[in-house]
Structure formats: structure tokens, C-alpha cells
């Protein structure tokens, strides 16, 4: 049956602005202004009223914030909780048991990677960098794993595997699913094989290259370090890199020198004798235009903290692990996804934040609870501030246009994106391979700004168009675009997005990007081929 849809100026303006956004991304320019102008023009054409179009800008922002608020909230709470764990020193008790497995460079690489991936699934990669790096980096250096290899492991497993799937917090699939107009659980299910293949191929290739270069002598204990770093792996592990980790982690004043806990807290929280080059890296991190990888640097004061005994730290760490393990069991037992899963993890994080605050600050725990929550919200809105106008534009391609402006599309229309997909299917022969390769290209382009999140709404929107054109596979195409965008821009290839992990390891972000290039490129090829096979057998 032939389906004829009338394409209007709304469809044309929307398509033109998608192209403009892609051009801006290629040129590494910000897309916020372009998206706002697009929202204005779409509203003007839809209502024929400039006043309504201007009001529509604000209305679309509200719509986008309403859709994104659960994601912003969960990430803010997780970051606030992570800050308390750093302040109390419990992060050491969480991670240090894994140092016993790090008896060789090989074991160190995989241990750091797997621990980073696991913690990133619950804490998000940026806070996880501080939690993992401060403890496991010195241990890895002592067994001979070069700092550049440590940074690669943290990047590929954390900002790559964990963030591209985002199976627990579900921030990434929420954005792409909304833009594609499909359920979040569909994107999560479709992304699982893609994330596994991308992760296995990329980390396997990276490990092979690292081992080859260590054996040939091209990689040594000081490989990739900044100029101010010393050559000895023992010295680097015990001194400078610890300082770098605390530059990337929060930098606050420690307790007064006459406090009985001054020595303990100074050791755990406030090593501030960093080298000039490390400070320079952190300053660059503060100024970098990277959304999902904004460095974990805040202003919350740690004055008034009380040193927890080693036993209390261990018990607290065990309690935290048990709570999150229980969350995972509940997620699988009751098949919770989307908002329900986010609510469970977020509620658990709030309870942990409250408990650890009271343990760490004692009499000032009530006030510091609010302080850490505010700190988390500052981080969350800093990350998602640039995303809101971009997401607002792409929401107009689906249900938001009708909800905000009424029935402004032709009879029989199912939204701008759906209409464009149907038109593409009837005018251009589209093959699943073309759709998959296009989504990989779109994901790569959207990641060029160094943020894994700012462009994945575009990936979801384009995936919906191609999914309609090939009559299926929207979830797989959406997942492919999400995985590609986050691997490229989320902190594995773009130098200014690599600064958190590079700084904590004291290596050059440009050298880290160069080292990651071949493994990630091979992984993208393998993942795209897998997506093509899946599309061929499911459509």
C-alpha cells in the first residue's frame, strides 16, 4: 500500500537545522545557539505568531527539563555521595581490596579496568576516576604498569564500556530513546551486544598493544608522563601521582593542624603539594568544554571531618557494596528499568550520603548533608546545562511539537522525524548496511565536541529516520549511535575530554588520545559490522 505524506515547511526547517548542527559539530563549534534559533523558527512557522514562538523557546526548555530531570537528579545525587566517600576515606576501603590481585602488569591492567567499569556503572565515570585512581594507581605503578596504560584502562572501561551502556543509571539510553521515540528498555536491550563487542575488541586490542610495547621497551614506567614527573616508578607511585589524583579530586582545606584527625585526613583527602605541570593540567580541565567529563573539582569544605577508624571504613564499604548489590538483585528480580531503576539507585545513594555524612561530620552532619547535595546539583547542572537546549530542539521532532503547539502537522502525520523517515523510505533505497554506517558516522561526528551526551539526541533522531526507512531496527540503530558517540566523545578519543583520567595519572591527554585511537577505531568497525548483521537478521 502506497503511503503519501505531505511534507511542510516544518519538516524542511527541522531537516535544515539538523544539517547545520552536524556542520557545527564537524567544525567543533557549540550548537546551543543553532538549536535555539531552530526552536524559534519551528514555533514561528507552527503558530504564525512571533510572540508564541518566543514563548515556545521557554516552553521547550521546560519540556526538556521535565524529561531530563530524573537523569540530572540521579547523577547529582551520585556525585554528592561520591564526595562524601572521598571526604571520609571510605573510597580507599572500597577499592583497596583489589590491590592484592595486582601482582603483574597484566593483572594490574585488567583489575583496574574491571574495577573502574563496575564502579562507573553505579557512580558514573568522572567520580569513579577519583575513587579508583587515588588507590589503585600507586599499586599498578609498583608492579610495573606504565601510567599511560593505567589511564587507558580507566578510560576504555569507564568512559567507554560503562558510560556507553549506562545500564544502571540509564542517563544515556534515556536521552537517545526519547529522541528516537522508543522505550528506554528497547535501547538498553539493543545496546547490550554492541557494548560487549565494542568493549571486548577495544580493550583486547589495547592490551595487546600495551603488552607489545612493554616487551619492546617502547613503554616504560614513566611513559606518557608530563615533563615535571620523575622517572622512577616507585617515586611516581608514592608521590607525584597521588598528588595528581587529588588535583582531579576535590581540593579543599584540611582540618586545622591542631586537630587530632589532621594527619589522617591530610593523608586521605588533602595532598596539595602538586607539581606545576599537574596544576596546569587541572586548570585546563576546569576550562575544557567537556560535559560528561567535567573534572570532579568542587569547593565543598572538608573542615570538621572526623577520622574514621579502619574498621569503621571497612564496615561502611561493605555496607555500601551490599546495598548496591541488593539494588541489582531487585532490578533483575522485578525487571525494573527506566525511571523505576533510576529511582531505586537514587534513593539508595541518598541514604548512603546521609549515613556517611553523619559518620564523617558528626555534629555538623546535618549542614554538610545539604552542602554535599548542593555540590552534586552544581555538577549535574553543569553537565546537563548545554544538553537542555539541544534536547529541546530534538524533542520537537516527536511528541513535543504537538503537545506545545497543537495539531500543526498535516493529517496522518506521526511527527516530523517519522514523516522524514517515511519520505526517505519512499524516495531513497536504504539498506541496513547504509543505515548502520550512517549511524556510526553520525555518532562519531556528535562526539567531536568532546562530550558524550550533548549530541546523542541527534543520534536518536537520525536513528528513528533510518529505522522507519528500512522498516525496523530503530532500537539497534539508536544504540549504535549512542555507543559510537560516547566512545568518541565521552572520554576516549577527544583530548580535552580525556583530562580527568590523564590528570590523575599524570600523563599527556594528547598522548592518551593517540594511544586510544587504534583500539577504538578497530572496535567501531567490529561494532558496526555486528549492527549490520543484527539488522539483516531482524528486519
Short mmCIF file of C-alpha atoms in Angstrom, two decimals:
data_model
loop_
_atom_site.label_atom_id
_atom_site.label_comp_id
_atom_site.label_asym_id
_atom_site.label_seq_id
_atom_site.Cartn_x
_atom_site.Cartn_y
_atom_site.Cartn_z
CA UNK A 1 0.00 0.00 0.00
CA UNK A 2 1.39 3.37 -1.03
CA UNK A 3 1.58 5.97 1.71
CA UNK A 4 1.73 9.62 0.68
CA UNK A 5 2.62 12.17 3.33
CA UNK A 6 2.64 15.92 2.87
CA UNK A 7 5.92 17.48 3.91
CA UNK A 8 5.63 21.08 5.09
CA UNK A 9 7.96 23.93 5.97
CA UNK A 10 8.22 22.47 9.47
CA UNK A 11 9.82 19.33 8.05
CA UNK A 12 12.18 21.37 5.89
CA UNK A 13 13.30 23.71 8.69
CA UNK A 14 13.86 20.78 11.03
CA UNK A 15 16.00 18.96 8.44
CA UNK A 16 17.99 22.11 7.63
CA UNK A 17 18.83 22.66 11.29
CA UNK A 18 19.89 19.04 11.74
CA UNK A 19 22.37 19.61 8.92
CA UNK A 20 23.53 22.88 10.50
CA UNK A 21 24.06 21.12 13.83
CA UNK A 22 26.17 18.45 12.13
CA UNK A 23 28.25 21.14 10.39
CA UNK A 24 28.82 22.91 13.72
CA UNK A 25 29.94 19.64 15.32
CA UNK A 26 32.35 18.95 12.48
CA UNK A 27 33.77 22.47 12.92
CA UNK A 28 33.94 21.91 16.68
CA UNK A 29 31.62 24.82 17.39
CA UNK A 30 28.91 24.98 20.02
CA UNK A 31 25.40 24.10 18.83
CA UNK A 32 23.30 25.78 21.53
CA UNK A 33 22.61 28.97 19.55
CA UNK A 34 21.73 26.97 16.43
CA UNK A 35 19.26 24.84 18.39
CA UNK A 36 17.58 27.87 19.99
CA UNK A 37 17.18 29.57 16.60
CA UNK A 38 15.74 26.33 15.25
CA UNK A 39 13.23 26.19 18.11
CA UNK A 40 12.25 29.81 17.41
CA UNK A 41 11.70 29.22 13.68
CA UNK A 42 9.75 26.00 14.22
CA UNK A 43 7.49 27.76 16.71
CA UNK A 44 7.02 30.74 14.41
CA UNK A 45 6.07 28.58 11.43
CA UNK A 46 3.81 26.35 13.56
CA UNK A 47 1.85 29.23 15.13
CA UNK A 48 2.37 32.13 12.68
CA UNK A 49 2.95 34.25 15.76
CA UNK A 50 6.34 35.66 16.75
CA UNK A 51 5.17 36.12 20.34
CA UNK A 52 4.13 32.48 20.62
CA UNK A 53 7.42 31.41 19.06
CA UNK A 54 9.41 33.39 21.61
CA UNK A 55 7.34 31.91 24.44
CA UNK A 56 7.86 28.50 22.84
CA UNK A 57 11.61 28.70 23.46
CA UNK A 58 10.99 28.76 27.19
CA UNK A 59 8.24 26.14 26.93
CA UNK A 60 10.51 23.72 25.07
CA UNK A 61 13.20 24.20 27.70
CA UNK A 62 10.67 23.35 30.40
CA UNK A 63 9.59 20.29 28.41
CA UNK A 64 13.21 19.15 28.03
CA UNK A 65 13.97 19.71 31.71
CA UNK A 66 10.87 17.76 32.70
CA UNK A 67 12.07 14.85 30.58
CA UNK A 68 15.69 15.08 31.72
CA UNK A 69 15.14 15.86 35.40
CA UNK A 70 15.30 12.23 36.62
CA UNK A 71 18.64 11.82 34.86
CA UNK A 72 20.01 15.11 36.19
CA UNK A 73 18.82 14.26 39.69
CA UNK A 74 20.33 10.78 39.85
CA UNK A 75 23.72 11.95 38.59
CA UNK A 76 23.73 14.89 41.02
CA UNK A 77 22.97 12.60 43.95
CA UNK A 78 25.61 10.07 42.89
CA UNK A 79 28.24 12.81 42.68
CA UNK A 80 27.24 14.20 46.08
CA UNK A 81 27.56 10.72 47.57
CA UNK A 82 30.96 10.24 45.93
CA UNK A 83 32.18 13.46 47.51
CA UNK A 84 31.29 12.18 50.96
CA UNK A 85 33.11 8.90 50.29
CA UNK A 86 36.23 10.84 49.32
CA UNK A 87 35.98 13.08 52.38
CA UNK A 88 35.64 10.13 54.75
CA UNK A 89 38.32 7.96 53.14
CA UNK A 90 35.82 5.13 52.64
CA UNK A 91 36.71 5.13 48.94
CA UNK A 92 40.04 3.56 49.91
CA UNK A 93 38.30 0.74 51.74
CA UNK A 94 36.04 0.20 48.69
CA UNK A 95 38.89 -0.14 46.24
CA UNK A 96 41.98 -1.25 48.16
CA UNK A 97 40.99 -4.96 48.45
CA UNK A 98 41.56 -5.27 44.71
CA UNK A 99 45.23 -4.31 45.04
CA UNK A 100 46.02 -7.87 46.15
CA UNK A 101 45.21 -9.06 42.62
CA UNK A 102 47.68 -6.63 41.07
CA UNK A 103 50.82 -8.78 41.09
CA UNK A 104 51.90 -8.12 37.50
CA UNK A 105 51.31 -5.50 34.78
CA UNK A 106 48.81 -7.84 33.12
CA UNK A 107 46.75 -8.33 36.27
CA UNK A 108 47.02 -4.63 37.10
CA UNK A 109 45.58 -3.59 33.72
CA UNK A 110 42.56 -5.88 33.90
CA UNK A 111 41.96 -5.30 37.61
CA UNK A 112 41.94 -1.51 37.23
CA UNK A 113 39.73 -1.80 34.15
CA UNK A 114 37.14 -4.10 35.68
CA UNK A 115 37.02 -2.17 38.96
CA UNK A 116 36.68 1.11 37.07
CA UNK A 117 33.88 -0.32 34.93
CA UNK A 118 31.98 -1.69 37.93
CA UNK A 119 32.24 1.49 39.97
CA UNK A 120 31.41 3.66 36.95
CA UNK A 121 28.15 1.78 36.43
CA UNK A 122 27.00 2.97 39.87
CA UNK A 123 28.97 6.20 40.43
CA UNK A 124 29.46 7.48 36.85
CA UNK A 125 32.96 7.63 35.35
CA UNK A 126 34.06 11.14 36.44
CA UNK A 127 33.65 10.49 40.20
CA UNK A 128 34.93 6.93 39.69
CA UNK A 129 38.23 8.29 38.32
CA UNK A 130 38.96 9.89 41.69
CA UNK A 131 37.70 6.89 43.68
CA UNK A 132 39.76 4.34 41.73
CA UNK A 133 42.82 6.31 40.73
CA UNK A 134 43.79 7.54 44.18
CA UNK A 135 44.16 3.96 45.48
CA UNK A 136 44.94 1.65 42.54
CA UNK A 137 47.32 3.88 40.58
CA UNK A 138 50.28 3.62 43.02
CA UNK A 139 49.79 -0.15 43.28
CA UNK A 140 49.77 -0.51 39.48
CA UNK A 141 52.95 1.53 39.13
CA UNK A 142 54.72 -0.57 41.73
CA UNK A 143 54.17 -3.74 39.68
CA UNK A 144 55.48 -2.05 36.53
CA UNK A 145 52.35 -0.96 34.64
CA UNK A 146 53.13 2.37 32.94
CA UNK A 147 50.89 5.31 33.89
CA UNK A 148 49.72 5.71 30.28
CA UNK A 149 48.44 2.11 30.42
CA UNK A 150 46.61 2.86 33.69
CA UNK A 151 44.95 5.86 32.06
CA UNK A 152 43.96 3.73 29.05
CA UNK A 153 42.38 1.10 31.29
CA UNK A 154 40.41 3.71 33.24
CA UNK A 155 39.29 5.42 30.04
CA UNK A 156 38.30 2.39 28.00
CA UNK A 157 36.48 0.57 30.79
CA UNK A 158 34.94 3.62 32.48
CA UNK A 159 34.20 6.30 29.90
CA UNK A 160 33.94 3.64 27.21
CA UNK A 161 32.19 0.43 28.28
CA UNK A 162 30.36 1.66 31.40
CA UNK A 163 29.24 5.04 30.07
CA UNK A 164 28.25 3.86 26.59
CA UNK A 165 25.90 1.26 28.06
CA UNK A 166 24.92 3.13 31.23
CA UNK A 167 22.80 0.16 32.27
CA UNK A 168 22.29 1.17 35.93
CA UNK A 169 21.84 4.96 35.99
CA UNK A 170 20.39 4.89 32.42
CA UNK A 171 21.12 8.52 31.59
CA UNK A 172 22.44 7.86 28.06
CA UNK A 173 19.69 5.46 26.93
CA UNK A 174 17.09 7.87 28.31
CA UNK A 175 18.31 10.66 26.03
CA UNK A 176 18.63 8.54 22.90
CA UNK A 177 15.37 6.67 23.46
CA UNK A 178 13.43 9.91 23.92
CA UNK A 179 14.90 11.38 20.74
CA UNK A 180 14.11 8.19 18.81
CA UNK A 181 10.60 7.92 20.27
CA UNK A 182 11.06 4.39 21.61
CA UNK A 183 11.09 2.89 25.14
CA UNK A 184 14.30 3.09 27.18
CA UNK A 185 14.31 -0.67 27.71
CA UNK A 186 14.44 -1.22 23.96
CA UNK A 187 17.63 0.80 23.66
CA UNK A 188 19.18 -0.95 26.66
CA UNK A 189 18.43 -4.42 25.25
CA UNK A 190 19.69 -3.49 21.81
CA UNK A 191 22.88 -1.90 23.16
CA UNK A 192 23.95 -4.92 25.22
CA UNK A 193 25.58 -6.94 22.38
CA UNK A 194 27.04 -3.78 20.85
CA UNK A 195 28.58 -2.65 24.14
CA UNK A 196 30.00 -6.13 24.79
CA UNK A 197 31.61 -6.42 21.36
CA UNK A 198 32.89 -2.84 21.39
CA UNK A 199 34.33 -3.31 24.85
CA UNK A 200 35.91 -6.69 24.20
CA UNK A 201 37.50 -5.70 20.91
CA UNK A 202 38.74 -2.32 22.11
CA UNK A 203 40.19 -3.41 25.45
CA UNK A 204 41.63 -6.59 23.93
CA UNK A 205 43.38 -4.59 21.21
CA UNK A 206 44.61 -2.01 23.70
CA UNK A 207 46.01 -4.73 25.99
CA UNK A 208 47.81 -6.42 23.10
CA UNK A 209 49.38 -3.13 22.01
CA UNK A 210 50.42 -2.26 25.57
CA UNK A 211 51.98 -5.68 26.15
CA UNK A 212 53.79 -5.49 22.80
CA UNK A 213 55.24 -2.09 23.57
CA UNK A 214 56.29 -3.06 27.12
CA UNK A 215 58.19 -6.06 25.75
CA UNK A 216 59.83 -3.99 23.04
CA UNK A 217 60.84 -1.28 25.51
CA UNK A 218 58.74 1.46 23.93
CA UNK A 219 56.62 1.63 27.10
CA UNK A 220 58.33 2.05 30.47
CA UNK A 221 57.24 3.12 33.96
CA UNK A 222 57.29 6.84 33.11
CA UNK A 223 55.77 6.57 29.62
CA UNK A 224 53.42 9.41 28.77
CA UNK A 225 54.11 11.38 31.95
CA UNK A 226 54.30 15.15 31.93
CA UNK A 227 57.67 16.86 31.95
CA UNK A 228 57.68 17.52 35.68
CA UNK A 229 57.26 13.84 36.54
CA UNK A 230 60.18 11.75 37.73
CA UNK A 231 61.28 8.58 36.04
CA UNK A 232 61.19 6.16 38.94
CA UNK A 233 58.01 4.15 39.11
CA UNK A 234 58.33 3.81 42.87
CA UNK A 235 58.67 7.55 43.40
CA UNK A 236 55.96 8.33 40.90
CA UNK A 237 53.60 5.90 42.53
CA UNK A 238 54.19 7.19 46.03
CA UNK A 239 54.38 10.90 45.43
CA UNK A 240 53.51 12.83 42.34
CA UNK A 241 50.67 10.73 41.07
CA UNK A 242 48.98 10.74 44.42
CA UNK A 243 49.09 14.50 44.23
CA UNK A 244 47.67 14.48 40.73
CA UNK A 245 44.80 12.33 41.86
CA UNK A 246 43.92 14.86 44.47
CA UNK A 247 44.07 17.66 41.95
CA UNK A 248 41.45 15.90 39.91
CA UNK A 249 39.54 15.02 43.04
CA UNK A 250 38.12 17.80 45.21
CA UNK A 251 40.67 20.26 46.54
CA UNK A 252 39.69 21.57 49.90
CA UNK A 253 41.41 22.80 53.01
CA UNK A 254 42.13 20.06 55.51
CA UNK A 255 41.35 20.15 59.20
CA UNK A 256 43.25 22.54 61.47
CA UNK A 257 46.76 21.44 62.34
CA UNK A 258 45.86 21.10 65.99
CA UNK A 259 43.01 18.73 65.20
CA UNK A 260 43.61 15.14 66.35
CA UNK A 261 42.49 13.95 62.92
CA UNK A 262 44.67 16.30 60.92
CA UNK A 263 47.26 13.74 59.98
CA UNK A 264 44.77 11.11 58.87
CA UNK A 265 42.63 13.49 56.85
CA UNK A 266 45.63 15.12 55.28
CA UNK A 267 46.77 11.74 54.09
CA UNK A 268 43.39 10.77 52.71
CA UNK A 269 41.92 13.98 51.40
CA UNK A 270 44.18 16.99 51.02
CA UNK A 271 47.54 16.27 49.44
CA UNK A 272 48.12 19.67 47.91
CA UNK A 273 51.84 19.64 47.11
CA UNK A 274 51.36 19.00 43.41
CA UNK A 275 53.81 19.86 40.68
CA UNK A 276 53.35 22.83 38.39
CA UNK A 277 52.54 20.66 35.42
CA UNK A 278 49.85 18.81 37.30
CA UNK A 279 48.28 22.09 38.37
CA UNK A 280 48.37 23.20 34.76
CA UNK A 281 46.57 20.07 33.66
CA UNK A 282 43.87 20.64 36.28
CA UNK A 283 43.46 24.27 35.22
CA UNK A 284 42.95 23.11 31.66
CA UNK A 285 40.42 20.64 32.94
CA UNK A 286 38.44 23.38 34.60
CA UNK A 287 38.30 25.35 31.37
CA UNK A 288 37.67 22.48 28.96
CA UNK A 289 34.33 22.40 27.21
CA UNK A 290 33.56 18.81 28.14
CA UNK A 291 30.14 17.97 29.51
CA UNK A 292 30.15 14.41 30.62
CA UNK A 293 33.80 14.54 31.61
CA UNK A 294 33.83 17.78 33.53
CA UNK A 295 36.57 17.27 36.14
CA UNK A 296 35.49 16.39 39.57
CA UNK A 297 36.66 19.62 41.21
CA UNK A 298 34.46 21.35 43.75
CA UNK A 299 34.60 23.87 46.56
CA UNK A 300 32.97 21.98 49.42
CA UNK A 301 35.00 22.36 52.60
CA UNK A 302 36.19 19.32 54.48
CA UNK A 303 36.84 21.20 57.72
CA UNK A 304 35.29 19.50 60.69
CA UNK A 305 35.65 15.94 59.40
CA UNK A 306 36.44 13.18 61.88
CA UNK A 307 38.91 10.42 61.09
CA UNK A 308 37.09 7.11 60.81
CA UNK A 309 38.80 4.03 62.16
CA UNK A 310 39.98 1.46 59.58
CA UNK A 311 37.36 -0.98 60.91
CA UNK A 312 34.56 1.56 60.51
CA UNK A 313 35.73 2.37 56.97
CA UNK A 314 35.71 -1.32 56.04
CA UNK A 315 32.29 -1.88 57.58
CA UNK A 316 30.92 1.16 55.77
CA UNK A 317 32.39 -0.02 52.48
CA UNK A 318 30.88 -3.48 52.93
CA UNK A 319 27.52 -1.92 53.78
CA UNK A 320 27.60 0.22 50.64
CA UNK A 321 28.51 -2.75 48.44
CA UNK A 322 25.70 -4.82 49.96
CA UNK A 323 23.15 -2.07 49.38
CA UNK A 324 24.04 -1.66 45.71
CA UNK A 325 24.22 -5.43 45.23
CA UNK A 326 20.72 -5.66 46.67
CA UNK A 327 19.65 -2.97 44.19
CA UNK A 328 20.99 -5.03 41.29
CA UNK A 329 19.19 -8.14 42.54
CA UNK A 330 15.94 -6.18 42.82
CA UNK A 331 16.42 -4.73 39.32
CA UNK A 332 16.70 -8.20 37.81
CA UNK A 333 14.15 -9.87 40.10
CA UNK A 334 11.38 -7.37 39.37
CA UNK A 335 12.64 -6.36 35.90
CA UNK A 336 12.90 -2.69 36.81
CA UNK A 337 14.07 -0.37 34.03
CA UNK A 338 13.93 3.29 33.13
CA UNK A 339 12.53 5.56 35.83
CA UNK A 340 11.91 2.77 38.34
CA UNK A 341 15.52 1.59 38.19
CA UNK A 342 16.79 5.16 38.44
CA UNK A 343 14.60 5.83 41.47
CA UNK A 344 15.87 2.73 43.29
CA UNK A 345 19.55 3.54 42.73
CA UNK A 346 18.99 7.23 43.53
CA UNK A 347 17.16 6.51 46.76
CA UNK A 348 19.93 4.16 47.86
CA UNK A 349 22.55 6.81 47.09
CA UNK A 350 20.67 9.40 49.18
CA UNK A 351 20.55 7.05 52.18
CA UNK A 352 24.28 6.33 51.85
CA UNK A 353 25.02 10.06 51.58
CA UNK A 354 23.04 10.76 54.76
CA UNK A 355 24.65 7.96 56.74
CA UNK A 356 28.25 8.73 55.73
CA UNK A 357 27.74 12.45 56.31
CA UNK A 358 26.64 11.81 59.88
CA UNK A 359 29.61 9.49 60.45
CA UNK A 360 32.12 11.87 58.89
CA UNK A 361 30.95 15.24 60.21
CA UNK A 362 29.21 14.16 63.42
CA UNK A 363 27.63 17.33 64.88
CA UNK A 364 27.82 19.17 61.58
CA UNK A 365 26.38 16.28 59.61
CA UNK A 366 23.02 17.95 59.07
CA UNK A 367 24.58 21.02 57.47
CA UNK A 368 27.14 19.06 55.45
CA UNK A 369 24.42 16.81 54.02
CA UNK A 370 22.87 19.87 52.38
CA UNK A 371 26.30 21.10 51.29
CA UNK A 372 27.12 17.86 49.51
CA UNK A 373 23.71 17.72 47.85
CA UNK A 374 24.21 21.28 46.57
CA UNK A 375 27.66 20.29 45.35
CA UNK A 376 26.16 17.40 43.43
CA UNK A 377 23.48 19.58 41.87
CA UNK A 378 26.11 22.08 40.72
CA UNK A 379 27.91 19.26 38.97
CA UNK A 380 24.72 17.84 37.47
CA UNK A 381 23.51 21.12 36.02
CA UNK A 382 26.99 21.94 34.76
CA UNK A 383 26.96 18.68 32.83
CA UNK A 384 23.41 18.94 31.50
CA UNK A 385 23.17 22.72 31.09
CA UNK A 386 24.39 22.57 27.45
CA UNK A 387 22.27 19.48 26.79
CA UNK A 388 18.89 21.06 27.64
CA UNK A 389 18.56 23.40 24.59
CA UNK A 390 19.88 20.69 22.27
CA UNK A 391 17.47 18.09 23.62
CA UNK A 392 14.64 20.67 23.49
CA UNK A 393 15.15 21.07 19.75
CA UNK A 394 15.14 17.34 19.06
CA UNK A 395 12.08 16.76 21.25
CA UNK A 396 10.21 18.98 18.79
CA UNK A 397 10.80 16.29 16.19
CA UNK A 398 8.49 13.97 18.09
CA UNK A 399 5.70 14.49 20.61
CA UNK A 400 6.77 17.89 21.99
CA UNK A 401 5.64 19.79 18.87
CA UNK A 402 2.04 18.58 19.19
CA UNK A 403 1.99 18.97 22.96
CA UNK A 404 3.24 22.56 22.85
CA UNK A 405 1.65 23.90 19.67
CA UNK A 406 -1.31 21.60 18.98
CA UNK A 407 -2.23 19.94 15.67
CA UNK A 408 0.10 21.89 13.39
CA UNK A 409 1.20 18.96 11.20
CA UNK A 410 -0.74 17.54 8.22
CA UNK A 411 -3.41 14.89 8.74
CA UNK A 412 -1.83 11.44 9.03
CA UNK A 413 1.46 12.78 10.34
CA UNK A 414 3.16 10.96 13.22
CA UNK A 415 5.74 13.62 13.99
CA UNK A 416 8.44 15.37 11.99
CA UNK A 417 11.03 12.63 12.40
CA UNK A 418 8.62 9.83 11.49
CA UNK A 419 7.45 11.74 8.42
CA UNK A 420 11.02 12.29 7.25
CA UNK A 421 11.75 8.58 7.71
CA UNK A 422 8.73 7.57 5.63
CA UNK A 423 9.69 10.05 2.92
CA UNK A 424 13.25 8.72 2.88
CA UNK A 425 11.99 5.15 2.57
CA UNK A 426 9.84 6.02 -0.43
CA UNK A 427 12.40 8.10 -2.28
CA UNK A 428 15.81 6.63 -1.47
CA UNK A 429 16.65 2.90 -1.40
CA UNK A 430 18.08 2.40 2.10
CA UNK A 431 19.91 -0.80 3.06
CA UNK A 432 20.59 -1.85 6.68
CA UNK A 433 24.32 -1.52 5.98
CA UNK A 434 23.82 2.07 4.85
CA UNK A 435 21.81 2.81 7.98
CA UNK A 436 24.43 1.29 10.31
CA UNK A 437 27.38 3.03 8.65
CA UNK A 438 25.48 6.31 8.70
CA UNK A 439 24.74 5.94 12.41
CA UNK A 440 28.42 5.27 13.14
CA UNK A 441 29.33 8.40 11.20
CA UNK A 442 26.67 10.47 12.99
CA UNK A 443 27.80 9.16 16.38
CA UNK A 444 31.42 9.98 15.57
CA UNK A 445 30.52 13.49 14.44
CA UNK A 446 28.39 14.19 17.50
CA UNK A 447 31.28 13.13 19.72
CA UNK A 448 33.73 15.59 18.19
CA UNK A 449 32.87 18.27 20.74
CA UNK A 450 34.33 16.12 23.50
CA UNK A 451 31.04 15.47 25.24
CA UNK A 452 29.43 12.07 25.13
CA UNK A 453 25.97 13.42 25.87
CA UNK A 454 25.45 16.68 24.01
CA UNK A 455 24.93 15.02 20.62
CA UNK A 456 23.26 11.70 21.34
CA UNK A 457 19.82 13.25 20.95
CA UNK A 458 20.78 13.84 17.32
CA UNK A 459 21.86 10.20 17.05
CA UNK A 460 18.48 9.05 18.35
CA UNK A 461 16.61 11.33 15.98
CA UNK A 462 18.57 10.18 12.91
CA UNK A 463 18.22 6.54 14.01
CA UNK A 464 14.46 6.95 14.07
CA UNK A 465 14.51 8.29 10.49
CA UNK A 466 16.58 5.37 9.21
CA UNK A 467 14.65 2.83 11.27
CA UNK A 468 11.43 3.92 9.61
CA UNK A 469 13.12 3.95 6.21
CA UNK A 470 14.31 0.33 6.49
CA UNK A 471 11.11 -0.72 8.26
CA UNK A 472 12.65 -1.76 11.58
CA UNK A 473 15.80 -1.84 13.65
CA UNK A 474 15.32 1.59 15.25
CA UNK A 475 16.50 0.34 18.65
CA UNK A 476 19.68 -1.19 17.19
CA UNK A 477 20.47 1.94 15.18
CA UNK A 478 19.80 4.14 18.21
CA UNK A 479 22.06 2.00 20.38
CA UNK A 480 24.80 2.09 17.73
CA UNK A 481 24.66 5.87 17.56
CA UNK A 482 24.75 6.09 21.36
CA UNK A 483 27.70 3.71 21.70
CA UNK A 484 29.67 5.45 18.96
CA UNK A 485 29.03 8.98 20.24
CA UNK A 486 30.03 8.16 23.81
CA UNK A 487 33.13 6.17 22.88
CA UNK A 488 34.36 9.00 20.66
CA UNK A 489 33.33 12.00 22.74
CA UNK A 490 32.76 10.58 26.20
CA UNK A 491 36.40 10.40 27.14
CA UNK A 492 38.45 8.04 24.96
CA UNK A 493 39.47 9.97 21.81
CA UNK A 494 38.97 13.73 22.21
CA UNK A 495 41.96 15.16 24.15
CA UNK A 496 40.03 17.76 26.13
CA UNK A 497 37.58 15.05 27.21
CA UNK A 498 40.45 12.90 28.47
CA UNK A 499 41.73 15.38 31.02
CA UNK A 500 40.26 13.79 34.21
CA UNK A 501 41.93 10.40 33.70
CA UNK A 502 45.06 11.95 32.18
CA UNK A 503 45.47 14.31 35.12
CA UNK A 504 45.05 11.66 37.78
CA UNK A 505 47.71 9.54 36.05
CA UNK A 506 49.99 12.47 35.27
CA UNK A 507 50.09 11.76 31.52
CA UNK A 508 49.52 13.90 28.47
CA UNK A 509 45.87 13.84 27.31
CA UNK A 510 47.12 14.06 23.72
CA UNK A 511 49.33 11.02 24.16
CA UNK A 512 46.43 9.18 25.77
CA UNK A 513 44.16 10.06 22.84
CA UNK A 514 46.81 8.85 20.40
CA UNK A 515 47.16 5.55 22.26
CA UNK A 516 43.39 5.03 22.33
CA UNK A 517 42.89 5.78 18.64
CA UNK A 518 43.71 2.40 17.08
CA UNK A 519 41.83 0.24 19.64
CA UNK A 520 38.72 2.43 19.47
CA UNK A 521 38.81 2.59 15.66
CA UNK A 522 39.03 -1.21 15.39
CA UNK A 523 36.25 -1.55 17.96
CA UNK A 524 33.97 0.79 16.00
CA UNK A 525 34.47 -1.25 12.83
CA UNK A 526 33.64 -4.50 14.64
CA UNK A 527 30.59 -2.98 16.33
CA UNK A 528 29.26 -1.53 13.08
CA UNK A 529 29.63 -4.92 11.37
CA UNK A 530 27.76 -6.56 14.25
CA UNK A 531 24.96 -3.98 13.96
CA UNK A 532 24.67 -4.71 10.23
CA UNK A 533 24.37 -8.45 10.91
CA UNK A 534 21.73 -7.86 13.59
CA UNK A 535 19.74 -5.60 11.27
CA UNK A 536 19.97 -8.09 8.39
CA UNK A 537 18.54 -10.90 10.53
CA UNK A 538 15.88 -8.91 12.37
CA UNK A 539 14.33 -6.84 9.59
#
